[in-house]
Amino acid sequence: MNTLVVGAQWGDEGKGKVVDVLTETADVVVRCQGGDNAGHTVEVDGQTFVLHLIPSGILWPGKCCVIGNGLVLDPVALVSEIRSIQSRGIETEGRILVSEGAHLVLPHHRVLDVHSEKAKGPGKIGTTGRGIGPAYEDKVSRRGLRAVDLLRADEFQRKLGQRIEEANRLLHRLGLEPLDAGGITEEYLAAAQFLRPVITNTVLWLHDALAKGKSLLFESAQGTFLDVDFGTYPYVTACNTTAGAALVGSGVSPKEIHHVVGCVKAYTTRVGEGPMPTESSELTALLHAMGREFGSTTRRARRCGWFDSVLVRYARLINGFDRLAVTNLDNLDCLDEIPVCVAYNLEGRRLEYPPTALEDWWNCQPVYRVFPGWKEPTGQARSFRQLPKPARDYLLGLAELVGAPLGLVSVGAGREKSFWVE
Ligand code: IMO
Ligand code: MG
């Protein structure tokens, strides 16, 4: 059985945690898109790991992890991430594979990402500054370098030199400092040497695994409303983040995906700019005061708001999820009442699905239905039945509003704090 985990909000839905739980019954975990803008936090035995490029499945001994062709990856960042988890006792030998087709994030991509944000001023997107947009731009404009290029040292050095030279001309025009070609080349060649043994044709490797009856778990990054097609454009990331991206980002056919799990928080968060109809200063203040909701990649404070079923209903159509995984329920433990957005009011019209135009997004007023809170800690619950009745009603209410059955619930960071709902 092959399963896809996809974010149904604006990222940070707890996909790492959900993938970690599902990895137990999978053989291979595959990342298919995005880059190290992702930050997937998993807590195992009291130890917290934040993964950016490596699939969360790495934390289960023996499971294989594939970095698919749909990613953009900085080889230097990948090497440092591999070294960092190795230093924490995770055996990676023979467990990480990188697609030859994955595009490379180069140093000027990061510089240009940060620069273009500065240039936009108040209209900035609020990117992670990881060079993701410029790297995908190079991919689409057909001048990108790919992981396969790392396999031929001399040729790679020549191509990298050429790209840096071009980048320096552009940086000069923008009044920015030139890049140090020598230092970069040395760093990238060292990363290339480290990664060479793990770069392969992962399409063939994955199909071979399928033929052997192995089960695959696809780990998406970001969320449906950061998708470049379906999200709150232009306040989105630079790639598709929805179910289809798992296919084009791995070379696996749609016929091979048996289950899709839509991952949501029990409320909504967003990091970066852009519309967020249910944003609430009250909930934001409460969660920040609890020390919650600071980004795992950039440490930025996340914007928080009430659960928005308009978003997730749309995400269910786009991704076809047959199970909902709801995380961070425990963060709502102290509330008397919990509003849930059931529709938007756009200039007198009731919308059950989100609009497309940015101007309309800004003007959508949430229509709330208020659920009673449960006012007791849920962090100790280990099954759905152990949750207080109002918490169960809240979760079932969300599932009904969204139109997908409840699958997994999580009440905290540790692996043991997620459980299935029969
Ligand atoms: P995970 O996988 C939350 C957001 C950024 C910004 C926008 C564009 O952990 O859910 P980018 O650097 O991608 O060009 O920034 O997308 N963003 C994320 N927000 N979780 C993520 O990943 C994100 N990856 C990108 O904050 O608003
Ligand atoms: Mg994250």
Coordinates of C-alpha atoms and ligand atoms in Angstrom, one line a residue:
M1 CA 0.0 0.0 0.0
N2 CA 1.4 3.4 -1.0
T3 CA 0.4 6.5 0.9
L4 CA 0.8 10.2 0.2
V5 CA 0.9 12.8 3.0
V6 CA 0.0 16.3 1.9
G7 CA -0.4 19.6 3.7
A8 CA -3.9 21.1 3.5
Q9 CA -3.2 24.6 4.9
W10 CA -0.2 26.9 4.6
G11 CA 2.5 24.4 5.6
D12 CA 3.7 23.4 9.0
E13 CA 0.7 21.2 9.5
G14 CA 2.8 18.6 11.3
K15 CA 3.5 16.5 8.2
G16 CA 6.8 15.3 9.7
K17 CA 5.0 13.9 12.7
V18 CA 2.4 12.2 10.6
V19 CA 5.0 10.8 8.2
D20 CA 7.0 9.5 11.2
V21 CA 3.9 7.6 12.4
L22 CA 3.2 6.2 9.0
T23 CA 6.8 5.2 8.3
E24 CA 6.5 2.3 10.7
T25 CA 4.5 0.4 8.1
A26 CA 6.3 1.7 5.0
D27 CA 9.6 0.6 3.4
V28 CA 10.6 3.8 1.6
V29 CA 9.8 7.5 2.3
V30 CA 10.0 9.9 -0.7
R31 CA 10.2 13.7 -0.8
C32 CA 9.0 15.0 -4.1
Q33 CA 9.1 18.8 -4.1
G34 CA 10.3 22.0 -2.4
G35 CA 13.7 22.3 -0.8
D36 CA 15.1 23.3 2.5
N37 CA 12.4 25.9 2.9
A38 CA 10.6 22.9 4.5
G39 CA 11.1 22.2 8.2
H40 CA 9.7 18.9 9.4
T41 CA 9.9 18.5 13.2
V42 CA 9.8 15.0 14.7
E43 CA 10.3 14.1 18.3
V44 CA 11.5 10.6 19.1
D45 CA 12.3 9.5 22.7
G46 CA 12.5 13.1 23.9
Q47 CA 14.9 14.1 21.1
T48 CA 13.8 16.7 18.6
F49 CA 14.9 16.5 15.0
V50 CA 14.2 19.2 12.4
L51 CA 14.5 17.8 8.8
H52 CA 14.7 20.1 5.8
L53 CA 15.7 18.0 2.8
I54 CA 15.9 14.5 4.2
P55 CA 12.6 12.6 4.4
S56 CA 11.3 12.2 8.0
G57 CA 11.4 8.4 7.5
I58 CA 15.2 8.6 8.3
L59 CA 14.3 8.4 12.0
W60 CA 13.1 4.8 11.7
P61 CA 16.1 2.4 11.5
G62 CA 16.4 0.5 8.2
K63 CA 13.9 2.6 6.2
C64 CA 15.1 4.0 2.8
C65 CA 14.7 7.7 2.0
V66 CA 14.5 9.1 -1.5
I67 CA 15.0 12.8 -2.4
G68 CA 13.1 12.9 -5.7
N69 CA 13.6 14.8 -8.9
G70 CA 11.0 17.4 -8.0
L71 CA 13.1 19.0 -5.3
V72 CA 15.6 21.9 -5.6
L73 CA 18.4 21.1 -3.2
D74 CA 21.5 22.9 -2.1
P75 CA 24.2 20.1 -2.0
V76 CA 26.2 21.9 0.7
A77 CA 23.0 22.1 2.9
L78 CA 22.2 18.5 2.2
V79 CA 25.7 17.3 3.2
S80 CA 25.5 19.3 6.4
E81 CA 22.0 17.9 7.2
I82 CA 23.3 14.4 6.7
R83 CA 26.3 15.0 8.9
S84 CA 24.2 16.6 11.5
I85 CA 21.8 13.6 11.9
Q86 CA 24.8 11.2 11.7
S87 CA 26.3 13.0 14.6
R88 CA 23.2 12.4 16.6
G89 CA 23.4 8.6 16.1
I90 CA 21.3 8.1 13.0
E91 CA 22.8 5.5 10.7
T92 CA 22.4 6.9 7.1
E93 CA 24.7 4.5 5.2
G94 CA 22.8 3.1 2.2
R95 CA 19.5 4.7 3.3
I96 CA 19.5 8.0 1.4
L97 CA 19.2 8.3 -2.3
V98 CA 19.2 11.5 -4.4
S99 CA 17.6 11.7 -7.8
E100 CA 19.9 12.6 -10.6
G101 CA 17.2 14.9 -11.9
A102 CA 16.8 17.1 -8.8
H103 CA 17.9 20.7 -9.5
L104 CA 20.6 22.4 -7.5
V105 CA 20.2 25.6 -5.4
L106 CA 23.3 27.6 -6.0
P107 CA 24.6 30.5 -3.8
H108 CA 23.4 33.2 -6.0
H109 CA 19.8 31.8 -5.8
R110 CA 19.9 32.7 -2.1
V111 CA 21.3 36.1 -2.7
L112 CA 18.7 36.8 -5.3
D113 CA 15.9 35.5 -3.1
V114 CA 16.8 37.8 -0.3
H115 CA 17.4 40.7 -2.6
S116 CA 14.1 40.4 -4.5
E117 CA 12.3 40.3 -1.1
K118 CA 14.1 43.5 -0.1
A119 CA 13.3 45.2 -3.4
K120 CA 9.6 44.4 -3.0
G121 CA 9.5 46.3 0.3
P122 CA 6.1 46.0 2.0
G123 CA 4.9 43.8 -0.9
K124 CA 7.3 41.1 -0.1
I125 CA 6.2 37.4 0.0
G126 CA 8.0 36.6 3.2
T127 CA 10.1 33.8 1.7
T128 CA 12.4 31.6 3.7
G129 CA 15.4 33.2 1.9
R130 CA 16.6 29.7 0.9
G131 CA 16.8 30.5 -2.8
I132 CA 13.9 28.3 -3.7
G133 CA 12.1 30.7 -6.1
P134 CA 15.3 31.6 -8.1
A135 CA 16.3 27.9 -8.3
Y136 CA 12.9 26.9 -9.7
E137 CA 13.1 29.9 -12.1
D138 CA 16.4 28.5 -13.4
K139 CA 14.8 25.1 -13.8
V140 CA 11.9 26.4 -15.8
S141 CA 14.1 28.7 -17.9
R142 CA 16.2 25.7 -18.7
R143 CA 19.6 26.9 -17.3
G144 CA 19.5 24.9 -14.1
L145 CA 22.2 22.5 -12.9
R146 CA 21.0 19.2 -11.6
A147 CA 22.3 16.6 -9.2
V148 CA 23.4 14.5 -12.2
D149 CA 25.9 17.3 -13.0
L150 CA 27.7 16.6 -9.7
L151 CA 28.7 13.2 -11.0
R152 CA 31.3 14.6 -13.4
A153 CA 33.7 16.7 -11.4
D154 CA 35.5 18.6 -14.2
E155 CA 32.3 19.3 -16.2
F156 CA 30.6 20.4 -13.0
Q157 CA 33.4 22.8 -12.1
R158 CA 33.2 24.3 -15.6
K159 CA 29.4 24.7 -15.5
L160 CA 29.4 26.1 -11.9
G161 CA 32.2 28.6 -12.9
Q162 CA 30.1 29.8 -15.8
R163 CA 26.9 30.2 -13.7
I164 CA 28.8 32.1 -11.0
E165 CA 30.3 34.4 -13.7
E166 CA 26.8 35.1 -15.1
A167 CA 25.5 35.6 -11.6
N168 CA 28.3 38.1 -10.7
R169 CA 27.4 40.1 -13.8
L170 CA 23.8 40.3 -12.6
L171 CA 24.8 41.0 -9.0
H172 CA 27.0 43.9 -10.2
R173 CA 24.1 45.4 -12.1
L174 CA 22.0 45.2 -9.0
G175 CA 24.7 46.9 -6.9
L176 CA 25.4 43.7 -4.9
E177 CA 28.6 42.1 -3.8
P178 CA 30.1 39.6 -6.2
L179 CA 30.3 35.9 -5.1
D180 CA 33.6 34.3 -4.2
A181 CA 33.9 31.9 -7.1
G182 CA 36.9 30.1 -5.7
G183 CA 35.4 29.4 -2.3
I184 CA 32.1 28.3 -3.7
T185 CA 33.7 26.0 -6.2
E186 CA 35.7 24.3 -3.4
E187 CA 32.6 23.9 -1.2
Y188 CA 30.4 22.6 -4.0
L189 CA 33.1 20.2 -5.2
A190 CA 33.5 18.8 -1.7
A191 CA 29.7 18.3 -1.4
A192 CA 29.7 16.7 -4.9
Q193 CA 32.3 14.2 -3.8
F194 CA 30.3 13.4 -0.6
L195 CA 27.0 12.9 -2.5
R196 CA 28.3 11.1 -5.6
P197 CA 27.6 7.6 -4.2
V198 CA 24.0 8.4 -3.4
I199 CA 23.0 10.1 -6.6
T200 CA 21.1 7.8 -8.9
N201 CA 18.2 7.3 -11.2
T202 CA 15.6 7.2 -8.4
V203 CA 12.7 6.6 -11.0
L204 CA 14.2 3.2 -11.8
W205 CA 15.0 2.6 -8.2
L206 CA 11.5 3.3 -7.0
H207 CA 9.9 1.2 -9.7
D208 CA 12.2 -1.7 -8.7
A209 CA 11.0 -1.2 -5.1
L210 CA 7.4 -1.3 -6.3
A211 CA 8.0 -4.4 -8.3
K212 CA 9.4 -6.1 -5.1
G213 CA 6.2 -5.2 -3.3
K214 CA 7.7 -2.5 -1.1
S215 CA 5.4 0.1 0.2
L216 CA 6.1 3.8 -0.4
L217 CA 5.2 6.8 1.6
F218 CA 5.3 10.2 -0.1
E219 CA 6.1 13.1 2.1
S220 CA 5.0 16.5 0.7
A221 CA 6.4 19.8 1.8
Q222 CA 4.6 23.1 2.3
G223 CA 0.8 23.1 1.9
T224 CA -2.0 23.4 -0.6
F225 CA -2.4 27.2 -0.1
L226 CA 1.3 27.7 -0.8
D227 CA 0.9 25.8 -4.1
V228 CA 1.9 28.0 -7.1
D229 CA -1.4 27.0 -8.9
F230 CA -3.9 26.6 -6.1
G231 CA -2.5 28.8 -3.3
T232 CA -3.0 32.4 -2.4
Y233 CA -1.0 33.5 -5.5
P234 CA 1.4 35.4 -5.5
Y235 CA 1.9 34.7 -1.8
V236 CA 3.0 31.1 -2.4
T237 CA 6.1 29.0 -2.9
A238 CA 7.6 28.4 -6.3
C239 CA 6.4 24.9 -7.0
N240 CA 3.3 22.7 -6.8
T241 CA 2.8 21.3 -3.3
T242 CA -0.4 19.3 -3.9
A243 CA -0.9 15.6 -4.7
G244 CA 0.1 15.8 -8.4
A245 CA 3.5 17.1 -7.4
A246 CA 4.2 13.7 -5.7
L247 CA 3.9 12.1 -9.1
V248 CA 5.9 14.5 -11.3
G249 CA 8.4 14.9 -8.4
S250 CA 9.2 11.2 -8.2
G251 CA 8.3 9.5 -11.5
V252 CA 5.7 7.2 -9.9
S253 CA 2.4 6.8 -11.7
P254 CA -0.9 8.0 -10.2
K255 CA -2.1 4.3 -10.2
E256 CA 0.4 3.6 -7.5
I257 CA -1.0 5.9 -4.9
H258 CA -3.6 4.1 -2.8
H259 CA -4.2 6.5 0.1
V260 CA -3.9 10.3 0.5
V261 CA -3.7 11.7 4.0
G262 CA -4.6 15.4 4.3
C263 CA -2.6 16.9 7.1
V264 CA -4.0 19.9 9.1
K265 CA -3.5 21.6 12.4
A266 CA -6.5 21.8 14.7
Y267 CA -6.4 25.5 13.9
T268 CA -4.5 27.5 11.1
T269 CA -1.1 29.0 10.9
R270 CA 0.8 30.8 8.3
V271 CA 4.4 32.1 8.1
G272 CA 5.1 34.9 5.7
E273 CA 2.8 37.4 4.1
G274 CA -0.5 37.0 2.3
P275 CA -4.2 36.7 3.1
M276 CA -5.4 34.5 6.0
P277 CA -9.1 35.1 6.6
T278 CA -9.3 33.5 10.0
E279 CA -6.2 35.1 11.5
S280 CA -6.8 36.0 15.1
S281 CA -4.6 38.2 17.3
E282 CA -6.1 36.5 20.3
L283 CA -5.1 33.0 19.3
T284 CA -1.7 34.2 18.0
A285 CA -1.0 35.9 21.4
L286 CA -2.1 32.8 23.3
L287 CA 0.0 30.3 21.4
H288 CA 3.1 32.5 21.4
A289 CA 2.7 33.0 25.1
M290 CA 2.7 29.2 25.4
G291 CA 6.0 29.2 23.4
R292 CA 4.3 27.6 20.5
E293 CA 4.2 28.4 16.8
F294 CA 7.7 29.7 16.0
G295 CA 9.0 28.5 12.6
S296 CA 11.3 25.5 12.5
T297 CA 13.2 26.8 9.5
T298 CA 13.5 30.5 10.1
R299 CA 12.3 30.8 13.7
R300 CA 9.8 33.4 12.6
A301 CA 6.7 33.8 14.7
R302 CA 3.8 32.1 12.9
R303 CA 0.5 33.9 12.3
C304 CA -2.3 31.9 14.0
G305 CA -6.0 31.7 13.3
W306 CA -9.0 29.5 13.7
F307 CA -9.6 26.3 11.7
D308 CA -10.7 27.2 8.2
S309 CA -12.9 24.5 6.7
V310 CA -13.3 26.5 3.5
L311 CA -9.6 26.0 2.8
V312 CA -9.5 22.4 3.8
R313 CA -12.6 21.5 1.9
Y314 CA -11.0 22.8 -1.3
A315 CA -7.7 21.0 -0.4
R316 CA -9.7 17.8 -0.2
L317 CA -10.9 18.2 -3.8
I318 CA -7.5 19.0 -5.1
N319 CA -5.6 16.3 -3.3
G320 CA -8.4 13.7 -2.9
F321 CA -7.5 12.9 0.6
D322 CA -9.4 9.9 2.1
R323 CA -8.2 10.5 5.7
L324 CA -7.6 13.7 7.7
A325 CA -4.7 13.9 10.2
V326 CA -5.3 16.6 12.8
T327 CA -2.3 17.7 14.8
N328 CA -1.7 20.0 17.8
L329 CA -5.1 19.5 19.3
D330 CA -3.6 20.0 22.8
N331 CA -2.7 23.7 21.9
L332 CA -6.4 24.5 22.2
D333 CA -6.9 22.9 25.6
C334 CA -7.4 26.1 27.6
L335 CA -10.1 27.7 25.4
D336 CA -13.7 28.3 26.5
E337 CA -15.0 28.4 23.0
I338 CA -13.4 27.6 19.6
P339 CA -14.6 29.3 16.4
V340 CA -14.4 27.3 13.2
C341 CA -14.8 29.0 9.8
V342 CA -17.6 27.3 7.9
A343 CA -17.8 29.7 4.9
Y344 CA -16.6 33.1 3.7
N345 CA -18.7 36.1 3.2
L346 CA -17.4 38.0 0.2
E347 CA -19.3 41.3 -0.3
G348 CA -22.6 39.7 0.7
R349 CA -22.0 36.4 -1.2
R350 CA -21.5 33.2 0.8
L351 CA -18.6 31.2 -0.5
E352 CA -18.1 27.5 0.4
Y353 CA -14.8 27.4 -1.5
P354 CA -12.0 30.0 -1.6
P355 CA -11.8 32.6 -4.3
T356 CA -9.0 32.9 -6.9
A357 CA -8.3 36.6 -7.1
L358 CA -6.0 38.0 -4.5
E359 CA -8.3 41.1 -4.1
D360 CA -11.1 38.7 -3.2
W361 CA -9.0 36.8 -0.7
W362 CA -8.3 40.0 1.2
N363 CA -12.0 40.8 1.4
C364 CA -13.3 37.4 2.6
Q365 CA -14.9 37.6 6.0
P366 CA -15.1 34.3 7.8
V367 CA -18.4 33.0 8.9
Y368 CA -17.9 31.1 12.2
R369 CA -19.6 28.3 14.0
V370 CA -18.5 28.2 17.6
F371 CA -17.6 24.9 19.2
P372 CA -17.5 24.5 23.0
G373 CA -13.9 24.1 24.4
W374 CA -13.0 21.2 26.7
K375 CA -10.8 23.0 29.2
E376 CA -8.7 20.1 30.2
P377 CA -5.3 18.8 29.1
T378 CA -5.4 16.3 26.2
G379 CA -1.7 15.6 26.0
Q380 CA -2.0 12.4 28.0
A381 CA -4.7 10.9 25.7
R382 CA -3.5 7.8 23.8
S383 CA -6.7 7.0 22.0
F384 CA -9.6 8.9 20.6
R385 CA -11.8 7.5 23.3
Q386 CA -9.6 9.0 26.0
L387 CA -10.3 12.5 24.7
P388 CA -12.9 14.7 26.4
K389 CA -16.3 14.6 24.7
P390 CA -16.1 18.2 23.5
A391 CA -12.7 17.5 21.9
R392 CA -14.1 14.5 20.1
D393 CA -17.0 16.5 18.9
Y394 CA -14.7 19.3 17.7
L395 CA -12.6 16.8 15.7
L396 CA -15.6 15.1 14.2
G397 CA -17.1 18.5 13.4
L398 CA -14.0 19.5 11.5
A399 CA -14.0 16.2 9.5
E400 CA -17.7 16.7 8.7
L401 CA -17.2 20.3 7.5
V402 CA -14.3 19.2 5.4
G403 CA -15.9 16.1 4.0
A404 CA -13.1 13.6 4.9
P405 CA -13.1 11.0 7.7
L406 CA -10.9 11.5 10.7
G407 CA -7.8 9.3 10.5
L408 CA -5.1 10.4 12.8
V409 CA -5.1 12.7 15.8
S410 CA -2.0 14.1 17.5
V411 CA -1.9 15.7 21.0
G412 CA 1.7 16.7 21.2
A413 CA 5.2 16.4 19.7
G414 CA 6.3 12.8 20.7
R415 CA 5.7 9.8 18.5
E416 CA 3.5 8.2 21.2
K417 CA 1.2 11.3 21.1
S418 CA -0.4 10.4 17.7
F419 CA -3.1 7.8 17.4
W420 CA -5.5 6.4 14.9
V421 CA -9.2 6.9 15.0
E422 CA -11.2 3.7 14.2
Ligands
IMO1 P1 6.8 22.9 5.5 O1 7.2 21.8 4.6 C1 5.4 26.9 6.0 C2 6.3 29.8 2.9 C3 7.2 31.0 3.3 C4 6.7 32.1 2.4 C5 6.3 31.3 1.1 C6 7.4 31.4 0.0 O2 7.6 22.9 6.8 O3 5.4 22.9 5.8 P2 9.8 30.2 -0.2 O4 11.0 30.3 0.6 O5 9.2 28.8 -0.4 O6 9.9 30.9 -1.5 O7 8.6 31.1 0.6 O8 6.1 29.9 1.5 N1 6.9 28.5 3.2 C7 6.5 27.7 4.2 N2 5.6 27.9 5.2 N3 6.0 25.7 5.9 C8 6.8 25.4 4.9 O9 7.2 24.2 4.7 C9 7.1 26.5 4.0 N4 7.9 26.5 2.9 C10 7.7 27.8 2.4 O10 7.1 31.3 4.6 O11 5.5 32.5 2.9
MG2 MG 7.6 23.5 8.7

